[in-house]
mmCIF file of C-alpha atoms and ligand atoms in Angstrom:
data_model
loop_
_atom_site.group_PDB
_atom_site.id
_atom_site.type_symbol
_atom_site.label_atom_id
_atom_site.label_comp_id
_atom_site.label_asym_id
_atom_site.label_seq_id
_atom_site.Cartn_x
_atom_site.Cartn_y
_atom_site.Cartn_z
ATOM 1 C CA MET A 1 23.541 -10.136 -0.850
ATOM 2 C CA GLN A 2 22.192 -10.532 2.647
ATOM 3 C CA ILE A 3 19.740 -7.951 3.910
ATOM 4 C CA SER A 4 17.220 -7.757 6.695
ATOM 5 C CA MET A 5 14.005 -5.777 7.048
ATOM 6 C CA ILE A 6 11.459 -5.313 9.779
ATOM 7 C CA ILE A 7 8.299 -6.443 8.028
ATOM 8 C CA ASN A 8 5.056 -5.789 9.874
ATOM 9 C CA GLY A 9 7.026 -5.636 13.122
ATOM 10 C CA GLN A 10 9.054 -8.802 12.582
ATOM 11 C CA GLU A 11 12.704 -8.896 11.561
ATOM 12 C CA LYS A 12 13.225 -11.026 8.441
ATOM 13 C CA ALA A 13 16.427 -11.902 6.611
ATOM 14 C CA PHE A 14 16.687 -12.241 2.827
ATOM 15 C CA ASN A 15 19.283 -13.149 0.278
ATOM 16 C CA VAL A 16 18.587 -10.825 -2.657
ATOM 17 C CA GLU A 17 20.108 -10.146 -6.061
ATOM 18 C CA PRO A 18 21.568 -6.648 -6.576
ATOM 19 C CA ASP A 19 18.912 -5.898 -9.219
ATOM 20 C CA GLU A 20 15.978 -7.485 -7.384
ATOM 21 C CA TYR A 21 12.925 -5.379 -6.717
ATOM 22 C CA LEU A 22 11.160 -5.236 -3.397
ATOM 23 C CA SER A 23 7.832 -6.404 -4.863
ATOM 24 C CA ASP A 24 9.507 -9.658 -5.981
ATOM 25 C CA THR A 25 11.293 -10.208 -2.669
ATOM 26 C CA LEU A 26 8.137 -9.639 -0.644
ATOM 27 C CA ARG A 27 5.769 -11.619 -2.854
ATOM 28 C CA SER A 28 8.212 -14.562 -2.864
ATOM 29 C CA ALA A 29 8.170 -14.399 0.929
ATOM 30 C CA GLY A 30 4.368 -14.736 0.935
ATOM 31 C CA TYR A 31 3.172 -11.114 1.148
ATOM 32 C CA LYS A 32 0.647 -11.585 -1.614
ATOM 33 C CA SER A 33 -1.366 -8.468 -0.804
ATOM 34 C CA ILE A 34 1.256 -6.724 -2.949
ATOM 35 C CA LYS A 35 -0.058 -6.786 -6.502
ATOM 36 C CA ARG A 36 1.826 -6.435 -9.749
ATOM 37 C CA GLY A 37 -0.227 -4.383 -12.146
ATOM 38 C CA CYS A 38 2.181 -2.637 -14.506
ATOM 39 C CA ASP A 39 5.667 -3.239 -13.062
ATOM 40 C CA LYS A 40 6.454 0.203 -14.467
ATOM 41 C CA SER A 41 5.747 2.618 -11.601
ATOM 42 C CA SER A 42 2.417 3.639 -13.080
ATOM 43 C CA CYS A 43 -0.488 1.899 -11.351
ATOM 44 C CA GLY A 44 0.311 1.890 -7.620
ATOM 45 C CA ALA A 45 -0.837 -1.717 -7.098
ATOM 46 C CA CYS A 46 2.525 -2.687 -5.602
ATOM 47 C CA THR A 47 2.441 -0.009 -2.883
ATOM 48 C CA VAL A 48 3.990 -0.823 0.486
ATOM 49 C CA LEU A 49 4.888 1.518 3.321
ATOM 50 C CA LEU A 50 8.582 2.101 3.877
ATOM 51 C CA GLU A 51 9.182 3.772 7.239
ATOM 52 C CA GLY A 52 5.472 4.634 7.124
ATOM 53 C CA LYS A 53 5.460 6.301 3.691
ATOM 54 C CA PRO A 54 3.963 4.779 0.545
ATOM 55 C CA ILE A 55 6.467 3.626 -2.081
ATOM 56 C CA LEU A 56 6.145 1.642 -5.303
ATOM 57 C CA SER A 57 7.816 -1.667 -4.528
ATOM 58 C CA CYS A 58 8.050 -2.627 -8.226
ATOM 59 C CA SER A 59 10.660 0.047 -8.760
ATOM 60 C CA TYR A 60 12.439 0.014 -5.399
ATOM 61 C CA LEU A 61 15.517 -2.192 -5.215
ATOM 62 C CA SER A 62 15.340 -4.603 -2.315
ATOM 63 C CA PHE A 63 18.823 -3.891 -0.993
ATOM 64 C CA ARG A 64 17.813 -0.258 -0.408
ATOM 65 C CA ALA A 65 15.320 -1.467 2.211
ATOM 66 C CA ASN A 66 18.075 -3.092 4.262
ATOM 67 C CA GLY A 67 17.494 -2.297 7.943
ATOM 68 C CA LYS A 68 14.223 -0.454 7.241
ATOM 69 C CA LYS A 69 10.643 -0.926 8.381
ATOM 70 C CA VAL A 70 8.272 -2.222 5.724
ATOM 71 C CA THR A 71 4.521 -2.486 6.156
ATOM 72 C CA THR A 72 2.259 -4.542 3.926
ATOM 73 C CA LEU A 73 -1.484 -4.936 4.183
ATOM 74 C CA GLU A 74 -0.930 -8.195 6.099
ATOM 75 C CA GLY A 75 0.372 -6.032 8.937
ATOM 76 C CA GLU A 76 -2.670 -3.731 8.990
ATOM 77 C CA ARG A 77 -5.451 -6.283 9.286
ATOM 78 C CA GLU A 78 -7.663 -4.308 11.678
ATOM 79 C CA GLU A 79 -7.555 -1.042 9.717
ATOM 80 C CA ALA A 80 -7.943 -2.961 6.447
ATOM 81 C CA ILE A 81 -11.150 -4.579 7.657
ATOM 82 C CA LYS A 82 -12.510 -1.224 8.872
ATOM 83 C CA LEU A 83 -11.797 0.649 5.658
ATOM 84 C CA GLY A 84 -12.613 -2.299 3.389
ATOM 85 C CA SER A 85 -16.027 -2.673 5.025
ATOM 86 C CA LEU A 86 -16.779 1.021 4.555
ATOM 87 C CA ILE A 87 -15.849 0.859 0.879
ATOM 88 C CA ILE A 88 -18.103 -2.173 0.423
ATOM 89 C CA LYS A 89 -20.978 -0.418 2.220
ATOM 90 C CA GLU A 90 -20.641 2.422 -0.271
ATOM 91 C CA GLY A 91 -20.997 -0.070 -3.138
ATOM 92 C CA GLY A 92 -17.292 -0.275 -3.960
ATOM 93 C CA ASP A 93 -17.037 -4.065 -3.975
ATOM 94 C CA GLN A 94 -15.395 -4.429 -7.369
ATOM 95 C CA CYS A 95 -12.599 -6.873 -8.297
ATOM 96 C CA GLY A 96 -10.438 -5.733 -5.374
ATOM 97 C CA PHE A 97 -7.111 -5.833 -7.222
ATOM 98 C CA CYS A 98 -6.246 -2.234 -6.362
ATOM 99 C CA THR A 99 -7.751 -2.315 -2.875
ATOM 100 C CA PRO A 100 -4.676 -3.377 -0.821
ATOM 101 C CA SER A 101 -2.622 -0.499 -2.195
ATOM 102 C CA LEU A 102 -5.456 1.985 -1.796
ATOM 103 C CA ILE A 103 -6.016 0.933 1.805
ATOM 104 C CA LEU A 104 -2.325 1.118 2.710
ATOM 105 C CA THR A 105 -2.018 4.547 1.121
ATOM 106 C CA THR A 106 -5.070 5.754 3.031
ATOM 107 C CA ILE A 107 -3.663 4.439 6.307
ATOM 108 C CA ALA A 108 -0.453 6.384 5.641
ATOM 109 C CA LEU A 109 -2.508 9.515 4.927
ATOM 110 C CA LYS A 110 -4.436 9.090 8.175
ATOM 111 C CA ARG A 111 -1.207 8.937 10.162
ATOM 112 C CA GLU A 112 0.290 11.893 8.336
ATOM 113 C CA ASN A 113 -2.716 14.202 8.308
ATOM 114 C CA ALA A 114 -5.300 14.011 11.082
ATOM 115 C CA ASN A 115 -7.767 16.325 9.301
ATOM 116 C CA PRO A 116 -7.575 15.757 5.568
ATOM 117 C CA THR A 117 -9.975 17.342 3.110
ATOM 118 C CA GLU A 118 -11.494 15.568 0.121
ATOM 119 C CA GLU A 119 -8.891 17.298 -2.037
ATOM 120 C CA ASP A 120 -6.108 15.985 0.240
ATOM 121 C CA ILE A 121 -7.463 12.449 -0.207
ATOM 122 C CA LYS A 122 -7.607 12.795 -3.983
ATOM 123 C CA HIS A 123 -4.105 14.225 -4.095
ATOM 124 C CA TYR A 124 -2.607 11.589 -1.763
ATOM 125 C CA THR A 125 -4.229 8.607 -3.499
ATOM 126 C CA ASN A 126 -3.914 9.779 -7.093
ATOM 127 C CA GLY A 127 -1.172 7.228 -7.831
ATOM 128 C CA ASN A 128 -3.485 4.314 -7.019
ATOM 129 C CA LEU A 129 -5.213 3.461 -10.248
ATOM 130 C CA CYS A 130 -8.328 1.316 -10.376
ATOM 131 C CA ARG A 131 -9.010 -0.615 -13.579
ATOM 132 C CA CYS A 132 -12.605 -1.113 -12.529
ATOM 133 C CA THR A 133 -12.701 2.694 -12.377
ATOM 134 C CA GLY A 134 -15.370 2.965 -9.702
ATOM 135 C CA TYR A 135 -13.623 5.704 -7.780
ATOM 136 C CA VAL A 136 -16.709 7.342 -6.272
ATOM 137 C CA ALA A 137 -17.645 4.501 -3.913
ATOM 138 C CA GLN A 138 -14.005 4.086 -2.908
ATOM 139 C CA LEU A 139 -13.703 7.799 -2.183
ATOM 140 C CA ASN A 140 -16.928 7.796 -0.157
ATOM 141 C CA GLY A 141 -15.657 4.868 1.935
ATOM 142 C CA ILE A 142 -12.339 6.603 2.516
ATOM 143 C CA LYS A 143 -14.105 9.821 3.534
ATOM 144 C CA LYS A 144 -16.152 7.928 6.137
ATOM 145 C CA TYR A 145 -13.023 6.181 7.420
ATOM 146 C CA LEU A 146 -11.184 9.490 7.774
ATOM 147 C CA GLY A 147 -14.180 11.383 9.114
ATOM 148 C CA VAL A 148 -14.311 13.800 6.192
ATOM 149 C CA GLU A 149 -17.755 15.352 5.615
HETATM 150 S S1 LIG B 1 3.049 -2.611 -10.292
HETATM 151 FE FE1 LIG B 1 4.198 -1.053 -9.321
HETATM 152 S S2 LIG B 1 3.269 0.760 -9.999
HETATM 153 FE FE2 LIG B 1 2.224 -0.787 -11.116
HETATM 154 S S1 LIG B 2 -11.453 -2.631 -7.857
HETATM 155 FE FE1 LIG B 2 -10.762 -3.595 -9.665
HETATM 156 S S2 LIG B 2 -8.912 -2.599 -10.125
HETATM 157 FE FE2 LIG B 2 -9.765 -1.450 -8.542
#
């Protein structure tokens, strides 16, 4: 079936299968920041923003995104560099597999909540699992990025 999405501000057309998931459609189109960790809605690595809100693209059928705005990390280069650098400065330079999803989720939080607390950050990002498990440096970088003391 034919669908179109506005991806990172650009309208793109796709021919998708009825049972095709958004992670597959987007990765095939070159948006490789989207990772496939579990493919079972558990790890958060496939997170994209749909109309500005984080969703798990491995369990979201592509046709449901028809006509909607999708944001991947490729569309948030400036913010990604800012937050990524802060995480690295805090010592969080691990394998990086979970980082695109964590950064996108944090960007969504920033736009939704101008004054988050540390608890808000933990709650909002708790679906983004890190296999390297170094959450402290990541959290410290996020706190700096969001201006949380
Ligand atoms: S790959 Fe989608 S939640 Fe793990
Ligand atoms: S940094 Fe390796 S999975 Fe998170």
